[in-house]
CSV table of C-alpha atoms in Angstrom, one decimal:
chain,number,residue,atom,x,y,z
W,208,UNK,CA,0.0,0.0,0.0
W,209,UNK,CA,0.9,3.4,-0.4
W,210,UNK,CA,2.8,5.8,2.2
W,211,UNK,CA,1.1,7.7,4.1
W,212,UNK,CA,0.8,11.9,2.7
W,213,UNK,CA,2.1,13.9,4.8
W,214,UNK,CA,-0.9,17.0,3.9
W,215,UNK,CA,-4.7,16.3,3.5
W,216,UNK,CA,-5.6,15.0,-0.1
W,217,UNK,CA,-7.0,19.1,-1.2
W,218,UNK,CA,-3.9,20.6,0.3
W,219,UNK,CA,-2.0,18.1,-2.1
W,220,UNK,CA,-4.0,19.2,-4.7
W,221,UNK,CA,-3.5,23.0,-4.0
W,222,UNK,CA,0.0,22.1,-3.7
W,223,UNK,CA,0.5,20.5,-6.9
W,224,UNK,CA,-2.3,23.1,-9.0
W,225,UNK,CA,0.2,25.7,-7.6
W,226,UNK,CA,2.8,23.9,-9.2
W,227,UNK,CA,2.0,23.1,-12.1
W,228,UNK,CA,1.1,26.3,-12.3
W,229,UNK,CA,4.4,28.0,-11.9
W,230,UNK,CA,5.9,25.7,-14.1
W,231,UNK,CA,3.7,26.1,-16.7
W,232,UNK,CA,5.3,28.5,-19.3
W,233,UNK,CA,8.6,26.2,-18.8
W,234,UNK,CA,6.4,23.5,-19.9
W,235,UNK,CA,5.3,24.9,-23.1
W,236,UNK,CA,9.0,26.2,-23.9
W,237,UNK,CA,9.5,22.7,-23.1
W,238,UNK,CA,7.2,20.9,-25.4
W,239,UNK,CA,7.8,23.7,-28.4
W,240,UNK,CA,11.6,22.9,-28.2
W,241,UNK,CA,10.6,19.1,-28.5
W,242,UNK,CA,8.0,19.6,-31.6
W,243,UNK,CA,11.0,21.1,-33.3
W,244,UNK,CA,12.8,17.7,-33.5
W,245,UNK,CA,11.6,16.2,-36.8
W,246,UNK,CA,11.6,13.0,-35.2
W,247,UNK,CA,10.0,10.5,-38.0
W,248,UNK,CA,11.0,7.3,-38.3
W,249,UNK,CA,14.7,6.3,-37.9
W,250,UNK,CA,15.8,9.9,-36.9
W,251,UNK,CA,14.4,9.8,-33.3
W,252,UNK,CA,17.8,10.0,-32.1
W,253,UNK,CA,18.5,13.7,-31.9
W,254,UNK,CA,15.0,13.6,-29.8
W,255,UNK,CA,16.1,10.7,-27.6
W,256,UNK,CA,19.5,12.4,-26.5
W,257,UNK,CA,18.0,15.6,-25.5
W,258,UNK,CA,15.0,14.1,-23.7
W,259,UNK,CA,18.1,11.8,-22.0
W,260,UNK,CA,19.8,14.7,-21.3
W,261,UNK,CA,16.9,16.8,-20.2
W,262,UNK,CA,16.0,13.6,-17.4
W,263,UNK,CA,19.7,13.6,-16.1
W,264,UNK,CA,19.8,17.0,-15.5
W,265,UNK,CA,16.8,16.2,-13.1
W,266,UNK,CA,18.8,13.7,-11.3
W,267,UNK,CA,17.0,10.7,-12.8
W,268,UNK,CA,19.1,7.4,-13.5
W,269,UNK,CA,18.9,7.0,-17.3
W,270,UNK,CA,19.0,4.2,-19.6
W,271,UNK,CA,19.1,4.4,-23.1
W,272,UNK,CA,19.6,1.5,-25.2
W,273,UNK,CA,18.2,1.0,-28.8
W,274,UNK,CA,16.3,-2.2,-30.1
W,275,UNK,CA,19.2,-4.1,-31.4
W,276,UNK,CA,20.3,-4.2,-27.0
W,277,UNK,CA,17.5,-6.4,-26.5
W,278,UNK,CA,16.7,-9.9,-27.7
W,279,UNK,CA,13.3,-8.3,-30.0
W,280,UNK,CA,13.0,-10.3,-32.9
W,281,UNK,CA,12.6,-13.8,-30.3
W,282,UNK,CA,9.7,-11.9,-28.7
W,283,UNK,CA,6.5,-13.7,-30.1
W,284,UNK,CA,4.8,-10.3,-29.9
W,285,UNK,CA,7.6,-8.3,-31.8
W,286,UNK,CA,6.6,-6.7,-35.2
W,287,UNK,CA,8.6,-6.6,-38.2
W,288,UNK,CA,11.4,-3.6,-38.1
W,289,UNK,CA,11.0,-3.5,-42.5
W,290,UNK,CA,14.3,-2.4,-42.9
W,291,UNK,CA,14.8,0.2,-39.8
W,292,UNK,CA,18.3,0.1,-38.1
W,293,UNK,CA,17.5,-1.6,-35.1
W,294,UNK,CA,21.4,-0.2,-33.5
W,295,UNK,CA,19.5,3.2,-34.6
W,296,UNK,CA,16.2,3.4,-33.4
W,297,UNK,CA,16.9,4.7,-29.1
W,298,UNK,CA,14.8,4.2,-26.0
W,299,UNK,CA,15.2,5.7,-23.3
W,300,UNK,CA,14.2,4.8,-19.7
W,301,UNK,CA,14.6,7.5,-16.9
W,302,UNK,CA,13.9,6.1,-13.3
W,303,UNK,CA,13.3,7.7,-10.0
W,304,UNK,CA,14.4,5.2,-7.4
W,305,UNK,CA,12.2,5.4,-3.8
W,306,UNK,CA,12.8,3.4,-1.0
W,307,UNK,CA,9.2,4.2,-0.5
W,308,UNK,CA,7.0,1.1,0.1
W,309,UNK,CA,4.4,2.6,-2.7
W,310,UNK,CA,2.9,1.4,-5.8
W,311,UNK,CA,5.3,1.4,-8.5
W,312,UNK,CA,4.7,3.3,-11.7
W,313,UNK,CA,5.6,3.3,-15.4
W,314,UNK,CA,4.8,6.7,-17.4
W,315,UNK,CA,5.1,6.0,-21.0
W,316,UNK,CA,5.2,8.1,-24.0
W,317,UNK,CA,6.5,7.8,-27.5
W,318,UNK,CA,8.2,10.7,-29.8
W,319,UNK,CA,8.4,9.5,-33.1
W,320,UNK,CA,6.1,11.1,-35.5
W,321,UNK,CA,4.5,10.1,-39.1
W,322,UNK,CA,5.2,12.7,-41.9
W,323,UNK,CA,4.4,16.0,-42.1
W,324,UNK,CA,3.4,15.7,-45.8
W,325,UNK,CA,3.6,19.2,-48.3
W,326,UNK,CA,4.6,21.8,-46.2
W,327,UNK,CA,2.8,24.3,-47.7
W,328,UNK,CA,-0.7,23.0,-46.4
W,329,UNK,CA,0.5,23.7,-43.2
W,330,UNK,CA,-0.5,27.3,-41.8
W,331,UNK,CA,2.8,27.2,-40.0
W,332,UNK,CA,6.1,25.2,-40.5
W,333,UNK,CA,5.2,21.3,-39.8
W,334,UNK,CA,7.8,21.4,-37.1
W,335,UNK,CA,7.8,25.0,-35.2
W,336,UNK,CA,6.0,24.7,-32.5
W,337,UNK,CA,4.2,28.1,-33.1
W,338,UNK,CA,1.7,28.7,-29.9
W,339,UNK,CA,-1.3,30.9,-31.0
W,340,UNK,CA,-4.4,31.7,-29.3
W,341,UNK,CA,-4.1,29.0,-26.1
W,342,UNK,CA,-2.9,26.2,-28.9
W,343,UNK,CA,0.6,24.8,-30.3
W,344,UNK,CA,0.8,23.4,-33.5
W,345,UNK,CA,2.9,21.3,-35.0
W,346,UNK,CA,3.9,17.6,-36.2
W,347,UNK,CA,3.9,16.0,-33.2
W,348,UNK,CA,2.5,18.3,-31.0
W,349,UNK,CA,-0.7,16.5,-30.1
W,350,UNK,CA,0.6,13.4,-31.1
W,351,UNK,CA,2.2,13.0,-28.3
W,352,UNK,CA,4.6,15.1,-27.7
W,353,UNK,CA,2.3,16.9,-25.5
W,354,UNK,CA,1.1,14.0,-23.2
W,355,UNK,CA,5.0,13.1,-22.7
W,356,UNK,CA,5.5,16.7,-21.7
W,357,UNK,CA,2.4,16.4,-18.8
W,358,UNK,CA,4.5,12.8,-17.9
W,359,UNK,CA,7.7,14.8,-17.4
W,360,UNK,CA,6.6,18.3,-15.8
W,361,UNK,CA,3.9,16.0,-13.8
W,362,UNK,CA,6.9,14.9,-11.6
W,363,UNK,CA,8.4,18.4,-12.0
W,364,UNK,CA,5.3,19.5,-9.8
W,365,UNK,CA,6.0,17.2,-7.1
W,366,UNK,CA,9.3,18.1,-6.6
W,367,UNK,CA,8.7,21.5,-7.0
W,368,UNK,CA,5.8,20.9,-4.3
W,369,UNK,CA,8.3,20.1,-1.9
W,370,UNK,CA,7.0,16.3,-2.5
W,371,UNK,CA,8.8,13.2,-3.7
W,372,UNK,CA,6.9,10.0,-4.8
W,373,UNK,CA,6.8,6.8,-2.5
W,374,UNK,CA,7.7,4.6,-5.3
W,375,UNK,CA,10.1,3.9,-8.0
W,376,UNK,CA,8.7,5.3,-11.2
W,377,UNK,CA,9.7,4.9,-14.7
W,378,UNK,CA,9.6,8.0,-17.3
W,379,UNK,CA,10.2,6.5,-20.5
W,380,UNK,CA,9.6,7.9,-24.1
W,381,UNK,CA,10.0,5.3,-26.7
W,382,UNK,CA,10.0,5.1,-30.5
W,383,UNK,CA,8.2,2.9,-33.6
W,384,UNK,CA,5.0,3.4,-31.3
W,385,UNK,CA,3.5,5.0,-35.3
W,386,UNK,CA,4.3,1.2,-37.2
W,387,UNK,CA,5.3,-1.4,-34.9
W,388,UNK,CA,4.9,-1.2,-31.3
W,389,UNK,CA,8.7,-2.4,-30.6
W,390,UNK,CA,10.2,0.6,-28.7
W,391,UNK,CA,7.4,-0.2,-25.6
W,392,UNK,CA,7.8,-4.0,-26.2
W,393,UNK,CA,11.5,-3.5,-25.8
W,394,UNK,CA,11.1,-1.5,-22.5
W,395,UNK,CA,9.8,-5.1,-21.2
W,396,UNK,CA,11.8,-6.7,-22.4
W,397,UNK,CA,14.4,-4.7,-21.1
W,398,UNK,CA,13.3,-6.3,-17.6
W,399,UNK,CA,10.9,-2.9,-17.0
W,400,UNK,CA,8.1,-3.5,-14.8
W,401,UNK,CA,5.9,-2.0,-12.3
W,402,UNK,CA,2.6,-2.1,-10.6
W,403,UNK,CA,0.9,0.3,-13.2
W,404,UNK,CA,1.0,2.2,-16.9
W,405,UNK,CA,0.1,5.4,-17.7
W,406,UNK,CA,0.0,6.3,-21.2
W,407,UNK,CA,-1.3,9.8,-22.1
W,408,UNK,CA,-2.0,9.7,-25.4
W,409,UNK,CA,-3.9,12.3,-27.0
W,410,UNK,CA,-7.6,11.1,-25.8
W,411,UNK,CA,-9.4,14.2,-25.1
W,412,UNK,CA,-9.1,13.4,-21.1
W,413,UNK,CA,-11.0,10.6,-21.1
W,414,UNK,CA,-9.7,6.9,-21.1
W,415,UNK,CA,-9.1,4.1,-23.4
W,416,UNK,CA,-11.4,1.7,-22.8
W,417,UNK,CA,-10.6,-0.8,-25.4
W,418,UNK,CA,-9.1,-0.5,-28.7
W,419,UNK,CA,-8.9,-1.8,-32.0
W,420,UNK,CA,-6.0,-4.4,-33.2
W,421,UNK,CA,-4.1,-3.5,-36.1
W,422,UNK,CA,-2.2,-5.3,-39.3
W,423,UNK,CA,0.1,-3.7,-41.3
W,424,UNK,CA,0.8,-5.2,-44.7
W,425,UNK,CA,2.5,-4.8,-48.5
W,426,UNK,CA,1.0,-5.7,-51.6
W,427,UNK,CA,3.7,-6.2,-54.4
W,428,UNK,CA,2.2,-6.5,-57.9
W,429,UNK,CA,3.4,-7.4,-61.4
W,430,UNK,CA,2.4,-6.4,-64.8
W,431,UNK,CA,3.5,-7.2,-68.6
W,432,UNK,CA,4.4,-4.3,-69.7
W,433,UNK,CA,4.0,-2.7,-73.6
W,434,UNK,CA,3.7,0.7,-75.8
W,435,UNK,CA,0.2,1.3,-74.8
W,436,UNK,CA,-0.5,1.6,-78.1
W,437,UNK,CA,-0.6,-2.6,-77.7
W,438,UNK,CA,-2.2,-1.9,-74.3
W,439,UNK,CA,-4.8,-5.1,-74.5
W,440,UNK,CA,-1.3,-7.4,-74.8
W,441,UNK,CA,-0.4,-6.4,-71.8
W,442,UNK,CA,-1.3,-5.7,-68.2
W,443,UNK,CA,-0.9,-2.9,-66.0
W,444,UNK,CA,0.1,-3.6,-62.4
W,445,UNK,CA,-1.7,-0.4,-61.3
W,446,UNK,CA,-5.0,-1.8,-62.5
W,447,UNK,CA,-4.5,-5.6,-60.7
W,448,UNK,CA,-3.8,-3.6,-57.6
W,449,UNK,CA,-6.9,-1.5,-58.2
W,450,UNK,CA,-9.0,-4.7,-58.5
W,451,UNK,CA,-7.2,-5.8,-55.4
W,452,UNK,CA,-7.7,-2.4,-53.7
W,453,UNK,CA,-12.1,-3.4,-54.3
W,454,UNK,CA,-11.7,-6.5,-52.9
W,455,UNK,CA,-10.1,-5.3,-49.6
W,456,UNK,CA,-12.9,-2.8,-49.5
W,457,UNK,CA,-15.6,-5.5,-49.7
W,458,UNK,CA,-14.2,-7.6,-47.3
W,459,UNK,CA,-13.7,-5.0,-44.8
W,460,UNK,CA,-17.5,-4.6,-45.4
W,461,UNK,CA,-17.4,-7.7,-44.2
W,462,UNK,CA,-16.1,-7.8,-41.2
W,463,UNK,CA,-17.9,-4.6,-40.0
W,464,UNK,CA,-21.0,-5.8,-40.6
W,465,UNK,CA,-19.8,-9.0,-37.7
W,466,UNK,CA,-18.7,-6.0,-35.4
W,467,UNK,CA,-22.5,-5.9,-34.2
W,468,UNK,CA,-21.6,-9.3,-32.5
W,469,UNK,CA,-18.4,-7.5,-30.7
W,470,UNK,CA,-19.0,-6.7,-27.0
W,471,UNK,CA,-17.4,-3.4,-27.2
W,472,UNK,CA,-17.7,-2.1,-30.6
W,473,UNK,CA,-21.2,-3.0,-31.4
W,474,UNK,CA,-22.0,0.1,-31.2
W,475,UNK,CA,-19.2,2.0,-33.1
W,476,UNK,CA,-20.1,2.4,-37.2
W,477,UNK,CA,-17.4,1.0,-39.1
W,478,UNK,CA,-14.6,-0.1,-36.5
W,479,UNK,CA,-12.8,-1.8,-39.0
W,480,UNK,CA,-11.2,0.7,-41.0
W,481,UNK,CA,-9.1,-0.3,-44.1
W,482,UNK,CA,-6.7,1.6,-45.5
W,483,UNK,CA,-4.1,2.3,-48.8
W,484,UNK,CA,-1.9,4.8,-47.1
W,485,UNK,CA,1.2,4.3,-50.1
W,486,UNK,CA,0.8,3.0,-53.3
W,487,UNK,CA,3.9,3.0,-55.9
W,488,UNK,CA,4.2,2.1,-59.6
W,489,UNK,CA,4.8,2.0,-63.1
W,490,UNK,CA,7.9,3.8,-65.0
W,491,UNK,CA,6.6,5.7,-67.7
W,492,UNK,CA,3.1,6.9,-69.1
W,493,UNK,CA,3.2,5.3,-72.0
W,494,UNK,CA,3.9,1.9,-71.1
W,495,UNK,CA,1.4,-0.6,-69.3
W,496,UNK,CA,2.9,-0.5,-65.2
W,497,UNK,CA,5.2,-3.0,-64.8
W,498,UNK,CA,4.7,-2.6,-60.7
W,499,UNK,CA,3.1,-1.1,-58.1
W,500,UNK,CA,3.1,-1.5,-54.4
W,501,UNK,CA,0.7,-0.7,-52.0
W,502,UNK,CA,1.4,-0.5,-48.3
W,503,UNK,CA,-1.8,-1.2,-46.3
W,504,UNK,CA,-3.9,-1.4,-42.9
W,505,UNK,CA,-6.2,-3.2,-41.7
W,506,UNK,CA,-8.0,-3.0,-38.0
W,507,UNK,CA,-9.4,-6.7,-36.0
W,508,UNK,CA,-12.1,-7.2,-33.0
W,509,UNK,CA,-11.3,-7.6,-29.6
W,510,UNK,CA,-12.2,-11.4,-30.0
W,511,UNK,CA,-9.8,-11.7,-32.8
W,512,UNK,CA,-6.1,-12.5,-32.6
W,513,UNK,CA,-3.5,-10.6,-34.9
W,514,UNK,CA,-3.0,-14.1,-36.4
W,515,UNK,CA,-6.5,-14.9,-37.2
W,516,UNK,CA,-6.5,-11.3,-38.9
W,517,UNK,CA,-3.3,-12.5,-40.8
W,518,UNK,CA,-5.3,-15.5,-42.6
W,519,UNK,CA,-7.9,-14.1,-43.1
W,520,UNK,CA,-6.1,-11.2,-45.2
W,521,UNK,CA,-4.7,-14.1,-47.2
W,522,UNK,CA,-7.5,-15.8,-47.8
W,523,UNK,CA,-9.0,-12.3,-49.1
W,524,UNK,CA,-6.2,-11.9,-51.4
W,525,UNK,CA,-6.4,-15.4,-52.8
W,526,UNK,CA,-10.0,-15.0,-53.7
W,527,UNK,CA,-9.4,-11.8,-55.6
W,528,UNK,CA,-6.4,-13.4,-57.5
W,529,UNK,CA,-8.5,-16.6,-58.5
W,530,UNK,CA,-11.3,-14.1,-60.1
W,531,UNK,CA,-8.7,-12.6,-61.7
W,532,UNK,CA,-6.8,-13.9,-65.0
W,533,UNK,CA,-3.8,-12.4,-64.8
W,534,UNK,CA,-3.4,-12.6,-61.3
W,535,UNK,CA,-4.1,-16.6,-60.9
W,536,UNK,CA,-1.0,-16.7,-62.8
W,537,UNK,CA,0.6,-13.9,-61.6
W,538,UNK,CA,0.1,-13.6,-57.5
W,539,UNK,CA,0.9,-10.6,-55.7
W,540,UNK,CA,3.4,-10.7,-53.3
W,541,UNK,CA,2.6,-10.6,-49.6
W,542,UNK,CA,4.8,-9.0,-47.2
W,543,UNK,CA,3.7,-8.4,-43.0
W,544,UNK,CA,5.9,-4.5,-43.1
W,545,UNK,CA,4.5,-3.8,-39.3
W,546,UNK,CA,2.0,-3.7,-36.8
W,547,UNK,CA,0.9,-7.4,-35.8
W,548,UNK,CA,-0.8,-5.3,-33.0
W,549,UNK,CA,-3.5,-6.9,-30.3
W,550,UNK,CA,-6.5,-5.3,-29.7
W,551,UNK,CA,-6.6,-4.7,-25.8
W,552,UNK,CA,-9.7,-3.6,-23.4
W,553,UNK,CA,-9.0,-2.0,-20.2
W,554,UNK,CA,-11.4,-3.9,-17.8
W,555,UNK,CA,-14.0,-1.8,-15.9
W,556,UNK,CA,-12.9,-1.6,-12.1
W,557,UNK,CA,-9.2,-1.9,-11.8
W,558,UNK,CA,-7.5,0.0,-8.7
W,559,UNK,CA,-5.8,2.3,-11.6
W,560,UNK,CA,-8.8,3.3,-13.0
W,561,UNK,CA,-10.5,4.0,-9.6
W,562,UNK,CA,-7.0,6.6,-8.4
W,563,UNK,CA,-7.2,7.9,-12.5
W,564,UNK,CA,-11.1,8.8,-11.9
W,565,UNK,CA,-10.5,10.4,-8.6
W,566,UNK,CA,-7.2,12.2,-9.9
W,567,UNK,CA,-9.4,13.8,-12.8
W,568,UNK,CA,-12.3,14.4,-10.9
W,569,UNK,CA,-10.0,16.8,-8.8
W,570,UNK,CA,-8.0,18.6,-12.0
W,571,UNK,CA,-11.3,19.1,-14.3
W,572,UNK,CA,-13.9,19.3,-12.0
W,573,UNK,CA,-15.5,17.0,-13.8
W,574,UNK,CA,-15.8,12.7,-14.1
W,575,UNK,CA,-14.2,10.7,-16.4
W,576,UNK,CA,-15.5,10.0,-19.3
W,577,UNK,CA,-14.5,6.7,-21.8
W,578,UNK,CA,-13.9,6.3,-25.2
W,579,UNK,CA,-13.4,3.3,-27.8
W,580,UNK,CA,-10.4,3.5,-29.8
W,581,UNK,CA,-10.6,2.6,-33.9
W,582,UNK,CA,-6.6,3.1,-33.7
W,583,UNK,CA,-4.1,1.4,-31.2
W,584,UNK,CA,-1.5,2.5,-28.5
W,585,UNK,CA,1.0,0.9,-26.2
W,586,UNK,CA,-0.9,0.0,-23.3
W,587,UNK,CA,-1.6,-3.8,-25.1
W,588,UNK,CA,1.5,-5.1,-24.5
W,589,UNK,CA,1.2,-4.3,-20.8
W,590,UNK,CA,-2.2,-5.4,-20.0
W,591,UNK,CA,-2.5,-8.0,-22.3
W,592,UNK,CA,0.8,-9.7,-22.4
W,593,UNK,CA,2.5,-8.8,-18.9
W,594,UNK,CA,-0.2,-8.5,-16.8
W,595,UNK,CA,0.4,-4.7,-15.8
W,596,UNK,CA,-3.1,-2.8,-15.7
W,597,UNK,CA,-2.2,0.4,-18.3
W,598,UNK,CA,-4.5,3.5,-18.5
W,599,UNK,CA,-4.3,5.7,-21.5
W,600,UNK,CA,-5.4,9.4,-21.0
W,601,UNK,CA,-4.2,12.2,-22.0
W,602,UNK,CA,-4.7,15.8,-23.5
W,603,UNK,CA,-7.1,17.3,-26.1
W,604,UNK,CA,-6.4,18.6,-29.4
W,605,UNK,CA,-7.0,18.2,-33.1
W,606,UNK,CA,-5.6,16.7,-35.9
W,607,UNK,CA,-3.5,13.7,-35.6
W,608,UNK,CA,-1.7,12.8,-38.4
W,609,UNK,CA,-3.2,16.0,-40.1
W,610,UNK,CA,-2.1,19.2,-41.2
W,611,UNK,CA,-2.2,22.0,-38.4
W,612,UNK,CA,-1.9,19.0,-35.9
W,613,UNK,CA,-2.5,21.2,-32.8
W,614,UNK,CA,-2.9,20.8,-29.0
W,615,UNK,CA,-4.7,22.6,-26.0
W,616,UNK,CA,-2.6,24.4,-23.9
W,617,UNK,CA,-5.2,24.8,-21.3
W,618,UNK,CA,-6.1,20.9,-21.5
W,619,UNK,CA,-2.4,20.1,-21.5
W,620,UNK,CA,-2.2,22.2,-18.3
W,621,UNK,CA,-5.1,20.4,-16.6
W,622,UNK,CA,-3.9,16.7,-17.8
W,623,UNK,CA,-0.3,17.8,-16.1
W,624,UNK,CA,-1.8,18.3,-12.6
W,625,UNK,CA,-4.5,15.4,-13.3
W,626,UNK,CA,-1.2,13.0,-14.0
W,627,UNK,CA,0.4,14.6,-10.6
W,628,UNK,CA,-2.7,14.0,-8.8
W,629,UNK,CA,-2.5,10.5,-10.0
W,630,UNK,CA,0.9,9.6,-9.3
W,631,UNK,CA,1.0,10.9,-5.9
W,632,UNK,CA,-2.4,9.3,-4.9
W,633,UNK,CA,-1.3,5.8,-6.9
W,634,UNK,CA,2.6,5.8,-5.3
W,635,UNK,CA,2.2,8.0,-2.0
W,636,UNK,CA,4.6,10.9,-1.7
W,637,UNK,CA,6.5,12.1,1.1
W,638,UNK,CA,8.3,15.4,2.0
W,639,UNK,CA,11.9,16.2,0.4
């Protein structure tokens, strides 16, 4: 059980308001500097040194090790890395160390980012961090750079509350959280553990009740290419994918209409969500296309397994090469490029929950609302492959993955003291 507090719960919470508070406009400084990183895949590394950096300088013991330290590709739950250095992709684990007899904590974030796209659809630069009327915009900035700032300056407010937790807790931002899920799998890995997970990913302040699985997969397709002048002697790669493209759109049909039968997205329209996000091909416009590739996503039920999902993509494929002429004789090539990702359900009624709902309660004057998730975070691999309940919640903001990405200062302000509040009623705190 947690220590004792040395103040009345609403002095704590006056305590660590005040804090927060003060801190605040060190905060934002904070999390601009961090949206400037262009942290996309495979160049998290400049980010990961600075953050490592920025937790030593707070006395934290720091561990940073990438994915090729750790035994990840023996992990049954480990997705394919598609060509990423492994020796280049960093995680880094910062730990406060209590001899406190509290409940121990892990507070998780990741900091790589998906691609800005043109930068000229952006009202600011993708990556500067520009605050305007109470928001910050920028790659990254909801997504979730923010939530790890609220993580970091959340223990900031203790401390500068005079108040230290009662409990070892973990900070640790990790990366490939966008296409794979390794960077928190390696954590574990890694022998990180504790009695609780707080993710706080961009939810709005509410929390993840259950999410969505996810598959990530690439389509490789031949054509015969000629003049198209001769077009009907050949075929065109971009049009087999096309007719593949349909039948991935009908079978998605498919499985959304069995999502009535799921117990927790019954009543969500169109969980399932299938989608092209690259497609490459041909060489020239006056020749039939060679090739094309398509890179692709598809989401499962929480009563499906990753490899169920698997099969049943192949079996989809084959039936749309078998109607096709060309393609009987000519079959795509399959390729798993990423997430192999669980779906997960936080379980009404957990301890966590119960300290979470009281910790909001107290920072936004208001209860805690839940939400179903049609994307996936981290918190699976805690809760459904260690055993660790995991909590995602986190600030509010707007576009994710969008152009003028953007996050709430105000909401990032009240998520801060909300993850305070938690941490000191979850691991106890004591006086410095």
């Amino acid at each position: 059980m947690a220590a004792e507090t040395p103040m009345k719960p609403d002095q704590i919470t006056e305590a660590l308001r005040a804090a927060v508070n003060a801190n605040f406009e060190n905060q934002v400084g904070f999390l601009s500097r961090m949206v400037q990183f262009r942290s996309l895949r495979g160049e998290e590394t400049p980010q990961q040194d600075w953050l490592a950096q920025q937790f030593a300088d707070r006395g934290y013991k720091v561990d940073t090790f990438s994915l090729a330290d750790v035994d990840l590709q023996s992990h049954p739950k480990a997705a394919p890395l598609d060509g990423i250095d492994a020796a280049g992709s960093k995680q880094v684990v910062a730990t406060y160390d209590s001899e406190g007899k509290g409940r121990s904590l892990i507070l998780q974030g990741h900091i790589d980012v998906v691609p800005e796209g043109p930068a000229d659809l952006w009202s600011d630069q993708p990556y500067s961090g520009a605050v305007r009327d109470g928001w910050m915009f920028g790659r990254g900035a909801l997504d979730m750079k923010a939530g790890v700032s609220a993580m970091i300056f959340a223990l900031d407010a203790i401390r500068s509350a005079g108040y230290a937790p009662d409990a070892r807790v973990h900070l640790q931002t990790v990366t490939e959280e966008e296409s794979t899920g390794n960077g928190a799998l390696a954590t574990l890995i890694r022998g990180y553990r504790a009695d609780a997970c707080l993710i706080p990913e961009p939810t709005g302040h509410t929390l993840t009740r259950a999410q969505v699985g996810t598959i990530w997969f690439r389509l490789r397709v031949r054509g015969t290419p000629v003049h198209v002048a001769y077009s009907e002697t050949g075929t065109s790669a971009i049009l087999s994918a096309m007719h593949l493209i349909r039948a991935f759109q009908d079978y998605t049909k498919t499985l959304n209409a069995k999502a009535v039968r799921d117990p927790w997205f019954s009543q969500v329209k169109n969980p399932i969500k299938f989608n092209v996000g690259i497609i490459k091909g041909g060489d020239w416009a006056s020749s039939t296309a060679a090739w094309c590739e398509l890179d692709c996503r598809l989401g499962l039920l929480t009563d499906e397994t990753p490899q169920q999902a698997m099969r049943g993509i192949e079996q989809c494929l084959a039936a749309a090469q078998a109607a096709d002429s060309f393609l009987s004789e000519n079959p795509a090539e399959l390729i798993w490029s990423g997430f192999q990702a669980d779906p997960a359900v936080c379980e009404p009624g957990g301890v966590a929950e119960a300290v979470l709902t009281d910790a909001h309660q107290a920072a936004f004057q208001a209860p805690l609302d839940v939400r179903l998730s049609t994307a996936v975070n981290d918190t699976r691999y805690y809760c459904v492959d260690y055993g660790i309940p995991a909590l995602c919640y986190g600030p509010y903001g707007t576009g994710p993955h969008a152009f003028d990405e953007k996050v709430d200062l105000e909401s990032l302000r009240k998520t801060t003291l909300s993850i305070a509040l938690f941490v000191a009623k979850w691991c106890g705190v004591s006086k410095l």
